[in-house]
Short mmCIF file of C-alpha atoms and ligand atoms in Angstrom, two decimals:
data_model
loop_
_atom_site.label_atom_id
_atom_site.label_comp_id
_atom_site.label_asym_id
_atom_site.label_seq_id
_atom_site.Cartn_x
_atom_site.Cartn_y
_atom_site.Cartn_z
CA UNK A 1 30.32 -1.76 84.63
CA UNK A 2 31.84 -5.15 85.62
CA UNK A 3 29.32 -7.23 83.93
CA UNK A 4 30.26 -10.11 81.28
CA UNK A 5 29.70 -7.98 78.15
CA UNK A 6 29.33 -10.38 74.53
CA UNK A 7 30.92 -7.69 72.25
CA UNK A 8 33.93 -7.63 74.42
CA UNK A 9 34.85 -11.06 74.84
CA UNK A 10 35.96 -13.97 72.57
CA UNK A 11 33.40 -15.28 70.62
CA UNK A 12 33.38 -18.53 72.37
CA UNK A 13 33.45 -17.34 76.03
CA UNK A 14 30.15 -17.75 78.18
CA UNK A 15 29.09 -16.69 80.96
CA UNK A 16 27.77 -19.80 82.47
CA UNK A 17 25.43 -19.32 85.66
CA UNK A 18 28.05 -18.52 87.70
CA UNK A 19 31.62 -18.37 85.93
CA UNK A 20 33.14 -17.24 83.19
CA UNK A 21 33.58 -20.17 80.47
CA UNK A 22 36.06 -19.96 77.49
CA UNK A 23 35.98 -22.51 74.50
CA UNK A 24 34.08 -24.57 76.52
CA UNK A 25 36.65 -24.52 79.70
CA UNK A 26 35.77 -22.86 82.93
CA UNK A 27 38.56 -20.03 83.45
CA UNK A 28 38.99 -21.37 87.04
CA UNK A 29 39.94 -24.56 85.48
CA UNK A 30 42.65 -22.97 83.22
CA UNK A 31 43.76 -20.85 86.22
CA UNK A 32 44.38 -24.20 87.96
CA UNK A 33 46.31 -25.48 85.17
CA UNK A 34 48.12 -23.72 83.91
CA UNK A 35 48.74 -20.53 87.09
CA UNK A 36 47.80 -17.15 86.29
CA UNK A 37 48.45 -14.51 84.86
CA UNK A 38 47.33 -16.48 81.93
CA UNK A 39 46.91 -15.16 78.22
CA UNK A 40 43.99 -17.47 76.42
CA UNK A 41 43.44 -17.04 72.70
CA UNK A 42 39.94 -18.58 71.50
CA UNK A 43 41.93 -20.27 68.80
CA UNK A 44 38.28 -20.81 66.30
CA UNK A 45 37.96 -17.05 67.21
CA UNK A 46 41.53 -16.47 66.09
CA UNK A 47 40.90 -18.12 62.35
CA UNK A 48 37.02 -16.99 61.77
CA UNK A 49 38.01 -13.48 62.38
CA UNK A 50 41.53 -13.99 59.95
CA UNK A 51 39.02 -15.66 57.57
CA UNK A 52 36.72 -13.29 57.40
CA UNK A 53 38.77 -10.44 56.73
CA UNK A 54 40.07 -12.63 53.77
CA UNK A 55 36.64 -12.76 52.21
CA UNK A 56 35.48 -9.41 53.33
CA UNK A 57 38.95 -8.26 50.93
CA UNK A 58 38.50 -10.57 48.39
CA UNK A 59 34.19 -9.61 48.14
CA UNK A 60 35.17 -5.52 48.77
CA UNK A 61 37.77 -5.86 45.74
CA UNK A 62 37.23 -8.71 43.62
CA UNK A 63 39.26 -9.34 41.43
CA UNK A 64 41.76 -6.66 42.63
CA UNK A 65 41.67 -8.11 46.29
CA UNK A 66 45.52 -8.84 46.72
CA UNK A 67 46.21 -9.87 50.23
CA UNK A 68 45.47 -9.93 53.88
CA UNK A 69 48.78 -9.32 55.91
CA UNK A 70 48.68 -10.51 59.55
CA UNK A 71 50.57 -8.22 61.29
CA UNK A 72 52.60 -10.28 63.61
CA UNK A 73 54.06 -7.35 65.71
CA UNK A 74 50.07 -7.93 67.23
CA UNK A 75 50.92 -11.21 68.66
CA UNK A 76 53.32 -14.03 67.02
CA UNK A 77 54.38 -17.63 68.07
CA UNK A 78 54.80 -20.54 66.11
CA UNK A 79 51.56 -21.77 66.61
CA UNK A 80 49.94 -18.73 65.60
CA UNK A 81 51.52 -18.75 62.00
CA UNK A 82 50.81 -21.86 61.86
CA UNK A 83 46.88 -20.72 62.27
CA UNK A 84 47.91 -17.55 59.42
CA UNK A 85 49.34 -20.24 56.95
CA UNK A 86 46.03 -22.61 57.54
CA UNK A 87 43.39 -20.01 57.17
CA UNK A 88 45.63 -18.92 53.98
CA UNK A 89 46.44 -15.12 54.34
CA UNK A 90 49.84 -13.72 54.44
CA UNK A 91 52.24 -12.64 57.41
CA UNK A 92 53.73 -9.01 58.02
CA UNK A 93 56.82 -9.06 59.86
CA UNK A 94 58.94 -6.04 61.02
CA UNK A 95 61.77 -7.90 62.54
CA UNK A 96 64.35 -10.86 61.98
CA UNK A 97 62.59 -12.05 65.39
CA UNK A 98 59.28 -11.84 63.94
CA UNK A 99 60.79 -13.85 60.82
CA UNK A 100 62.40 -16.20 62.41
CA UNK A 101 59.39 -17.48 63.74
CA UNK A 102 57.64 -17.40 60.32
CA UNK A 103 60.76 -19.65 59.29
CA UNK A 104 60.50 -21.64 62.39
CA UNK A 105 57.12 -23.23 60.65
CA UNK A 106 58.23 -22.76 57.10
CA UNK A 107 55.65 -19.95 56.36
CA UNK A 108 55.42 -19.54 52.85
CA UNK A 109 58.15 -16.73 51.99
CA UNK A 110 55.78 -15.54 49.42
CA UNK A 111 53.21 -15.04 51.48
CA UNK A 112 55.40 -12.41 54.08
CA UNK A 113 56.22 -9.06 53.73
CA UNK A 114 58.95 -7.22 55.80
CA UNK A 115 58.49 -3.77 57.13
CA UNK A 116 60.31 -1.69 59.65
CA UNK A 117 62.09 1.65 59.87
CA UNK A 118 65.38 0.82 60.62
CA UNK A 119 66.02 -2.46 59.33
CA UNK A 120 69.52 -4.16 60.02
CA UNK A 121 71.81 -5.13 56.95
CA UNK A 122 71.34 -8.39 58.96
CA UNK A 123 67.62 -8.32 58.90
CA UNK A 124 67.49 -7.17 55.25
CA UNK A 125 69.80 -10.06 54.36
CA UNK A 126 67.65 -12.68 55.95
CA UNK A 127 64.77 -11.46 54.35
CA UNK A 128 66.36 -11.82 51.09
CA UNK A 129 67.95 -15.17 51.35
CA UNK A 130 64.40 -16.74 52.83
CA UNK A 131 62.82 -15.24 49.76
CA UNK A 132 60.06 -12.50 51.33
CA UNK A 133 57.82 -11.50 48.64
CA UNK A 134 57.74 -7.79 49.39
CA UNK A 135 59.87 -5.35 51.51
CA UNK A 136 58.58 -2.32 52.30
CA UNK A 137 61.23 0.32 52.15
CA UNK A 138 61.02 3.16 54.42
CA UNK A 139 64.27 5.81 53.44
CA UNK A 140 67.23 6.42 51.08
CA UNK A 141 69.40 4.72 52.93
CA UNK A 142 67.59 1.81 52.92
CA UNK A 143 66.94 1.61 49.35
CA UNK A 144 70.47 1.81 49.01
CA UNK A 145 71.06 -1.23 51.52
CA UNK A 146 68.02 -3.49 49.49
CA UNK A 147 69.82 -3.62 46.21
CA UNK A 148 73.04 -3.99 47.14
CA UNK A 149 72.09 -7.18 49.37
CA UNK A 150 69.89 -8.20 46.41
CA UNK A 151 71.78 -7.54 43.89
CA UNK A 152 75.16 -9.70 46.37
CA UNK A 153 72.44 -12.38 46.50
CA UNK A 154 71.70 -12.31 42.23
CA UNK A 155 67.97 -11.53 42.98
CA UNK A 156 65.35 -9.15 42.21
CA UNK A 157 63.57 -7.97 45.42
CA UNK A 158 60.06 -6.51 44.96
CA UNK A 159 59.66 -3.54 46.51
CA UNK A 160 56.57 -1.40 47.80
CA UNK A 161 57.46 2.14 49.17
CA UNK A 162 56.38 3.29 52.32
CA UNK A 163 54.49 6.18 51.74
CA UNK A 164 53.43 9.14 54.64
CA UNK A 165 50.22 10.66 53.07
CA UNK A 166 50.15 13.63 55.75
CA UNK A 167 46.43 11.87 57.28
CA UNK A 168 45.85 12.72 60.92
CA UNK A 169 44.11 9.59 62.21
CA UNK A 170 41.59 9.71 65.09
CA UNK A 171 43.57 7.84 67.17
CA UNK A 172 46.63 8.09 70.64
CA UNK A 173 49.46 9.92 69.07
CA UNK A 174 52.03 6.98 69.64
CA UNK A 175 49.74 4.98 67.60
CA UNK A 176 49.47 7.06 64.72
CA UNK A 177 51.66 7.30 61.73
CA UNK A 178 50.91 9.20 58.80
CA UNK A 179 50.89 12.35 59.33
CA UNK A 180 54.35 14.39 58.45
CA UNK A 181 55.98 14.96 61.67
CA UNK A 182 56.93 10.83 62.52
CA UNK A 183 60.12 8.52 61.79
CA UNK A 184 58.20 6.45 59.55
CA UNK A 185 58.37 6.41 55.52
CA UNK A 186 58.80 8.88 52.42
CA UNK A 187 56.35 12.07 52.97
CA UNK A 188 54.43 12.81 50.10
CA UNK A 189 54.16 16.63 50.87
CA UNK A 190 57.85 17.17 50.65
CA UNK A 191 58.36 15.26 47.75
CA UNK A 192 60.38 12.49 49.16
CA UNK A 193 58.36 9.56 48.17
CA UNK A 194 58.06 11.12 44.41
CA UNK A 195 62.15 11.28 44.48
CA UNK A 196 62.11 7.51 46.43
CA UNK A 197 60.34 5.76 43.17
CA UNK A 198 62.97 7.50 41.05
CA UNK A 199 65.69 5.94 42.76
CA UNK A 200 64.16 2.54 42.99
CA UNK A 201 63.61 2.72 39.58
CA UNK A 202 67.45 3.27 38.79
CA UNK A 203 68.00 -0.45 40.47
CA UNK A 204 67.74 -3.08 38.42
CA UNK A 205 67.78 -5.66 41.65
CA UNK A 206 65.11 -3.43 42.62
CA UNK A 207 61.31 -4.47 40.91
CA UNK A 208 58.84 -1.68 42.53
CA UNK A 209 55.65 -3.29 42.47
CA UNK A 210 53.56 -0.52 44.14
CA UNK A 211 52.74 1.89 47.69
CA UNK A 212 51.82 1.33 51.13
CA UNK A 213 50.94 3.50 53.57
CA UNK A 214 49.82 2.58 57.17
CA UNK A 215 48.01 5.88 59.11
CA UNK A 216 47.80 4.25 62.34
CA UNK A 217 46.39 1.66 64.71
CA UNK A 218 43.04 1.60 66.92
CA UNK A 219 41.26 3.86 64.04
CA UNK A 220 37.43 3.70 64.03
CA UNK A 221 36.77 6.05 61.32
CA UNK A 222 36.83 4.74 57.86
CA UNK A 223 37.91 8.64 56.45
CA UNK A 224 41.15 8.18 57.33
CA UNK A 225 41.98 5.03 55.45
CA UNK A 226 39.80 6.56 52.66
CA UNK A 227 41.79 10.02 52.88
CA UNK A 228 45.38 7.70 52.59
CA UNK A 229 44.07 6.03 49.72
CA UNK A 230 42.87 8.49 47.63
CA UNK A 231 46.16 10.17 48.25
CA UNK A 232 48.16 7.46 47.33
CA UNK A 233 46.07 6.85 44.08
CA UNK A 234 46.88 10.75 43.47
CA UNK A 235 50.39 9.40 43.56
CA UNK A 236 49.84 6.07 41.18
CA UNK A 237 48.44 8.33 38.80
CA UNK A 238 51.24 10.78 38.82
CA UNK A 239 53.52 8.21 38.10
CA UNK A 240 51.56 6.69 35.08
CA UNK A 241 51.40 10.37 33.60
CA UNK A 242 55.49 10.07 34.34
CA UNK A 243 56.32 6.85 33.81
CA UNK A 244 53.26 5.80 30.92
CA UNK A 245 53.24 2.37 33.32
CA UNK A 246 50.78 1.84 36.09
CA UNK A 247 52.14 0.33 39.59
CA UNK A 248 49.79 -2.69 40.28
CA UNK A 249 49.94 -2.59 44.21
CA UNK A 250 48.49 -0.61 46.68
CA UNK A 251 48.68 -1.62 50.85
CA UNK A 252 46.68 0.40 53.26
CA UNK A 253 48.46 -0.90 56.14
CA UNK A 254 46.45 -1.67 59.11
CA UNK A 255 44.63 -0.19 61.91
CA UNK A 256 40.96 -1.30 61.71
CA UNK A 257 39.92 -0.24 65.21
CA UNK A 258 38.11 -2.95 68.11
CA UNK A 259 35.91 -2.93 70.93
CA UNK A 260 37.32 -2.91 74.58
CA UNK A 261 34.83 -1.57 76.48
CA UNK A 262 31.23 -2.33 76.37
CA UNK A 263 29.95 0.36 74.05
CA UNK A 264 32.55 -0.23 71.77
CA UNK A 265 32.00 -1.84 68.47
CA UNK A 266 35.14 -3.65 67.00
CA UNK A 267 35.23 -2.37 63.05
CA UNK A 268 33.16 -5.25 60.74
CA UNK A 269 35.69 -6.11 57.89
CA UNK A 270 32.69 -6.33 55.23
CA UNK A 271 31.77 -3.03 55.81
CA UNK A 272 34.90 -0.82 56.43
CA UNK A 273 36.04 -2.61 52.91
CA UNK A 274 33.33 -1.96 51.10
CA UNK A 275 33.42 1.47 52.34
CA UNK A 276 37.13 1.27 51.27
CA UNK A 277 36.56 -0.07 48.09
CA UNK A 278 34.04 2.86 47.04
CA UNK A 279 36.35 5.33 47.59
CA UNK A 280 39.33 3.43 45.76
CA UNK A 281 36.85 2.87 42.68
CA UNK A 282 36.13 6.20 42.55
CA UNK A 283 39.20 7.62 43.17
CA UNK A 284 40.79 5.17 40.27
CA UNK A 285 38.35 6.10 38.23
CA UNK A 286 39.26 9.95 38.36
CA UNK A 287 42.96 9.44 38.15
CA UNK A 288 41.68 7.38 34.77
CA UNK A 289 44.05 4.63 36.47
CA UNK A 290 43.13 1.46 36.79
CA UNK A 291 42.67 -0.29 40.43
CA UNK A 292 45.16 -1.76 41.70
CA UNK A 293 45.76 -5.00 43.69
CA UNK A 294 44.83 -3.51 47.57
CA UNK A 295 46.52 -5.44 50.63
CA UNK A 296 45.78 -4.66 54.17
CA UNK A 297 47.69 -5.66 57.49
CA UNK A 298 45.34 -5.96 60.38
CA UNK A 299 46.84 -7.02 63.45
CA UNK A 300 44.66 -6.03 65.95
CA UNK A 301 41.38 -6.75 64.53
CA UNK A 302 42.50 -10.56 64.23
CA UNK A 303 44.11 -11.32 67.82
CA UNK A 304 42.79 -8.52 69.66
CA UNK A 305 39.46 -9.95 70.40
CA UNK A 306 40.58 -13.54 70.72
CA UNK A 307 42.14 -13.45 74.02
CA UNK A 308 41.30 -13.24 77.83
CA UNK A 309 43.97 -12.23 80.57
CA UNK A 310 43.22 -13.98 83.68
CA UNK A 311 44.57 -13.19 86.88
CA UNK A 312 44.26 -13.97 90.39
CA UNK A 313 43.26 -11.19 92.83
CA UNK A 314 46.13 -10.66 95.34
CA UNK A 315 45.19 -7.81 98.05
CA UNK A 316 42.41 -5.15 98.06
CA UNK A 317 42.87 -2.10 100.01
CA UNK A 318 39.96 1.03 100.75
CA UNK A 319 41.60 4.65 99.99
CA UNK A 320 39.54 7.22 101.18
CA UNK A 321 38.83 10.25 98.48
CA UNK A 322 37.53 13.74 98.94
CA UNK A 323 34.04 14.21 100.12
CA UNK A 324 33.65 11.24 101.81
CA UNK A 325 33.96 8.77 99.03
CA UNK A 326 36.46 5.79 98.94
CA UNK A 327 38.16 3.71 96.10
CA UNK A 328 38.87 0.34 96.30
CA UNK A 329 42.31 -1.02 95.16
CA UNK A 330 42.48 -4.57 93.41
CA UNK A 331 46.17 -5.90 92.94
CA UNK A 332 46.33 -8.56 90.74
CA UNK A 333 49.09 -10.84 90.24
CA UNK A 334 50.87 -9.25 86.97
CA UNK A 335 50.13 -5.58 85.61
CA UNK A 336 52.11 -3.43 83.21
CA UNK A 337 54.75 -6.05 82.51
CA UNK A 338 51.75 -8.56 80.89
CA UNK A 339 49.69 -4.96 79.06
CA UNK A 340 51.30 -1.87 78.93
CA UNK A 341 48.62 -0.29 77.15
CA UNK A 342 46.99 1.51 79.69
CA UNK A 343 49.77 2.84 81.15
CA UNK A 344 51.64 3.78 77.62
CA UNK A 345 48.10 4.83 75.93
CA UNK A 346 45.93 5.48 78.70
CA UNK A 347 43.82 2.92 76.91
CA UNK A 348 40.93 1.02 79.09
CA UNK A 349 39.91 -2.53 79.54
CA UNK A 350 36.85 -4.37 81.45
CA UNK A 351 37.26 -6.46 84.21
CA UNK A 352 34.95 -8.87 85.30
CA UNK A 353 34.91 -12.06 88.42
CA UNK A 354 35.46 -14.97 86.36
CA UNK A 355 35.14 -17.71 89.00
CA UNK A 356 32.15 -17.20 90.74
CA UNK A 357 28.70 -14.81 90.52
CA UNK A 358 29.57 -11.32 92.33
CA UNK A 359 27.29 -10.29 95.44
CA UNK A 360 25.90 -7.62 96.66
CA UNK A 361 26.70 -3.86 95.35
CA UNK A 362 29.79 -2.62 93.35
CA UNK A 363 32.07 0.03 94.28
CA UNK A 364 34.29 2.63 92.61
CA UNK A 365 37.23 -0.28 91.89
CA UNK A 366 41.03 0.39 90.66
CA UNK A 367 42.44 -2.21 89.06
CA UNK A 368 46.64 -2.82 89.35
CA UNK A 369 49.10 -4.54 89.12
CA UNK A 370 52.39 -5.89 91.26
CA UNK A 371 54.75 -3.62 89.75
CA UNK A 372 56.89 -0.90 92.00
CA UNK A 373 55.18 2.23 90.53
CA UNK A 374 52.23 3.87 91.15
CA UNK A 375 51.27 3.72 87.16
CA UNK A 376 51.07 0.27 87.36
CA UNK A 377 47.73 0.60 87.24
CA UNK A 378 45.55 -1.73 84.33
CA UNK A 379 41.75 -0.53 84.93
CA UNK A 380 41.75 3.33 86.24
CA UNK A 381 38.32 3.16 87.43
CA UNK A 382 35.49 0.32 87.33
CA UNK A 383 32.29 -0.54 89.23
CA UNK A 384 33.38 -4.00 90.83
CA UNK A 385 31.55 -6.03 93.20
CA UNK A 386 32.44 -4.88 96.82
CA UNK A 387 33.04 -8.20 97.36
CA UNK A 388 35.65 -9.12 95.28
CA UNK A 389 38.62 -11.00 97.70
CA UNK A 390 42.03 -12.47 97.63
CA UNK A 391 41.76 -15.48 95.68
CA UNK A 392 39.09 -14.93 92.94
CA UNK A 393 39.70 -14.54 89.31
CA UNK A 394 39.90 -11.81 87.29
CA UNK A 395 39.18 -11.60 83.71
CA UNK A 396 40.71 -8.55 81.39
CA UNK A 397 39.03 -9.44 77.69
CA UNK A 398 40.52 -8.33 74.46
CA UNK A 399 44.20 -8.71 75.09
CA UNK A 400 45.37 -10.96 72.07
CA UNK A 401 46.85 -7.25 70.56
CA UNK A 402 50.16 -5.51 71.95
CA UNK A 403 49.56 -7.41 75.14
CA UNK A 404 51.70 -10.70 75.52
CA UNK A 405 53.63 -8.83 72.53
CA UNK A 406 54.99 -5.93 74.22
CA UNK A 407 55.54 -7.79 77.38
CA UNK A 408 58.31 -7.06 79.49
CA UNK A 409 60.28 -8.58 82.32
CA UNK A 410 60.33 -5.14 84.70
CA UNK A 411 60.87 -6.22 88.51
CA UNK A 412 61.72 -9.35 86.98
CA UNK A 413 58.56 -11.03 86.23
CA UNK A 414 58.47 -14.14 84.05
CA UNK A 415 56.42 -13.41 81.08
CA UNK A 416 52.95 -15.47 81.03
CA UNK A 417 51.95 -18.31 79.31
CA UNK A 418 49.86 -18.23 76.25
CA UNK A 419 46.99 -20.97 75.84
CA UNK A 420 44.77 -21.90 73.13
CA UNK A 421 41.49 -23.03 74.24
CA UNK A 422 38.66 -24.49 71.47
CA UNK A 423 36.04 -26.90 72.19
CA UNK A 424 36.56 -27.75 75.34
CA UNK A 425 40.95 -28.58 74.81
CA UNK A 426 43.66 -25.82 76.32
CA UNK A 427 46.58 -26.21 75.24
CA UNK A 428 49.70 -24.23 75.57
CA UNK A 429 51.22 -22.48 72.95
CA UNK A 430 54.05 -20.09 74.47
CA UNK A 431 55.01 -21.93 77.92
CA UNK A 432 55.31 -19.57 80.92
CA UNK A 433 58.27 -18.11 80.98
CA UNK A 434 60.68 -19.25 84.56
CA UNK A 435 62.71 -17.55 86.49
CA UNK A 436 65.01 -19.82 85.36
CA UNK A 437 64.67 -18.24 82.03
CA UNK A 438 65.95 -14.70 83.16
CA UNK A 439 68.69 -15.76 84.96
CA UNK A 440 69.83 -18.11 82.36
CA UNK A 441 70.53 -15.00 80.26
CA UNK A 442 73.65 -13.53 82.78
CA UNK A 443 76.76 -14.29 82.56
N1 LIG B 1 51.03 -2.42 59.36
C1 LIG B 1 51.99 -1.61 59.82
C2 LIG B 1 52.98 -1.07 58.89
C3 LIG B 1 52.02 -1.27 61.18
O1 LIG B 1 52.96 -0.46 61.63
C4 LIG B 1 51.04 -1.81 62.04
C5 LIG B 1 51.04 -1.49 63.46
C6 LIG B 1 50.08 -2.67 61.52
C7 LIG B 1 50.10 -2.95 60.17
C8 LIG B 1 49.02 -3.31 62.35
O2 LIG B 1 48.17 -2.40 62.96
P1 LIG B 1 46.87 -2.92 63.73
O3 LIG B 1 45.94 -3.49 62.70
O4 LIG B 1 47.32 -3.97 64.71
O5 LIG B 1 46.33 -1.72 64.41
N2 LIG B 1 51.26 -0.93 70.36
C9 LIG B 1 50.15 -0.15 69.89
C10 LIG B 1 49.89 -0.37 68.43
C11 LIG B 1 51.09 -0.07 67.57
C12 LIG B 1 50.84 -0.42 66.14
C13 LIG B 1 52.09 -0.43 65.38
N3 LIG B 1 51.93 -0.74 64.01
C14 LIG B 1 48.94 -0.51 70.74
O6 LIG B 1 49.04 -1.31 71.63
O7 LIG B 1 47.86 0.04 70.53
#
């Protein structure tokens, strides 16, 4: 169904008599302004939902809460890490890109860890010199590369090791991580993460502070995370037995799963950490270990929600089908260059007019994009008003994650703008990218 749909939009969008409303701002208005497609994040959506997975950690754990991560491979600009550092959680970053945006606004370096799978010497170096609390390591190799740039730059880096626990998580298999057969981390089963804290232990420009493990992204089931950590704590208490020390860190990654359709329910931090933190206790508690300090790096389930991508309809066309039935086709004016997802994950959005109240009876709608391929296609199937026309508005909610992020320029379309609507102000916080732009990168 096409209807405006509460648990799927930003918190502060409306539905207003006739059009859609966003932080107080009609979304024809913003289409005006600032051209479409448009990416708007409800910024006081953006920092209640960062907030309250801060207190959900910190009432779950207590006095073992460590931190909240933002993962900023979810959505980064300046701005937004500006928002991170004000609401007072921590940054993940997985590139020098990512960090040089953290640096950009002189984000606390001990607030931001650095993950990745392949990180440069380059990457690893700039990590080191800005002063990142944590890296992550994720091979041998690696491990290798940490302490001798450390130990070049006369510091100690703390370390937390990337652990694979061998979890399958409920979840698109591009999007899920910890099970044996992927590039990321030290597998458990095979004994690689068992040899990994022996080596870091050798380094003395090495300090390993604890293990992470991340099972995958868009997870709605709470077993999996629970499944990780008890594995992991099966681990921490192995190496106590070894070691007669106890690693005071644990990071469960990210993941926490949200609502894109209606139906959906996007995961509520209080209670998948509380769930969390039962199964930790308990878990600790066997292993006769006490709990550590547990971190988490939602991405998603911060930006995800936050944002709206509005677009202006550019041609329908009718299709007839088998057995006398007919789709409608609804090109709007950007597509898998602005959200992948659906093409890439086969993952599904809602739709709805945003600039005016739809008439009459809806019809078996596909939504698409511009692009020269026939995947190019951002809604598969939707009831939309039959009378949707060149010229109105389209809506897409919960776009903040992987959208704008994994943007790309294919047929050489600009990237969109990013705005920040709240109480009735838009602002713009990544301009639209120009032409201009593109060709300004050939020589
Ligand atoms: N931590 C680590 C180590 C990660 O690799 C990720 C995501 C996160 C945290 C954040 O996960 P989140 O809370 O956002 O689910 N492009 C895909 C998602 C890929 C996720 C990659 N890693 C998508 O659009 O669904």
């Amino acid at each position: 169904m096409s209807a405006f749909d509460p648990a799927v939009f930003s918190r502060n969008s409306r539905f207003e008599i006739d059009h859609l409303t966003i932080g107080g701002i009609a979304a024809s208005d913003l289409a005006e302004q600032f051209g479409t497609p448009l990416f708007v994040v409800d910024e006081a959506d953006f920092k209640e939902r960062a907030a309250s997975w801060k207190s959900a950690l910190e009432s779950a754990f207590g006095e073992n809460a460590g931190s909240v991560y933002y993962a900023a491979k979810s959505f980064i600009s300046k701005e937004i890490a500006r928002w991170v550092d004000v609401v007072g959680i921590g940054l993940d970053v997985c590139s020098g890109g990512e960090l040089a945006v953290a640096e950009a606004v002189n984000f606390p370096a001990e607030k931001i860890e650095l993950h990745g799978n392949n990180k440069s010497e380059s990457e690893i170096r700039q990590a080191i010199s800005y002063g990142v609390k944590t890296i992550v390591v994720d091979s041998f190799a690696e491990i290798e590369r940490v302490e001798r740039i450390a130990k070049e730059s006369g510091k100690v880096q703390r370390v937390l090791i990337r652990v694979t626990p061998g979890v399958e998580a409920h979840t698109h298999e591009f999007i899920s991580t910890a099970h044996e057969d992927v590039k990321f981390g030290f597998s458990l089963a095979s004994g690689a993460a068992w040899d990994a804290i022996a080596a870091i232990r050798n380094e003395p420009a090495l300090q390993l502070v604890g293990l992470h493990s991340h099972i995958g992204s868009q997870i709605f089931q709470s077993e999996g995370f629970a499944a990780a950590a008890g594995k992991l704590i099966g681990l921490l208490a192995r190496y106590r037995d070894t070691y007669g020390q106890e690693l005071p860190e644990l990071d469960l990654g990210g993941g926490y799963g949200i609502a894109y359709i209606p139906g959906e329910n996007t995961l509520d931090p209080f209670e998948v950490l509380k769930e969390l933190a039962v199964v930790v206790t308990s878990e600790c508690e066997r292993a006769k270990i006490a709990v550590p300090q547990i971190s988490i790096e939602p991405g998603r389930a911060i930006v995800g929600p936050t944002t709206t991508t509005l677009y202006t309809v550019g041609t329908t066309k009718e299709v007839a089908l088998d057995e006398g039935l007919s789709r409608r086709y609804v090109a709007v004016d950007g597509g898998m260059s602005d959200n992948i997802r659906p093409a890439l994950y086969g993952a599904e959005y809602l739709a709805i007019i945003a600039n005016r109240l739809p008439l009459g009876p809806t019809c078996n709608t596909r939504i698409v994009g511009k692009h020269c391929e026939s995947g190019d296609i951002l809604i598969r199937e939707i009831n939309l008003s039959a009378d949707v026309a060149p010229g109105d508005l389209l809506a897409i909610p919960a776009t903040g994650a992987y959208g704008r992020s994994m943007a790309s320029n294919y047929n050489h379309l600009p990237r969109p703008a990013v705005i920040a609507v709240s109480s009735g102000v838009a602002r713009i916080i990544v301009r639209r990218e120009l032409i201009a732009d593109l060709l300004a990168l050939e020589i």
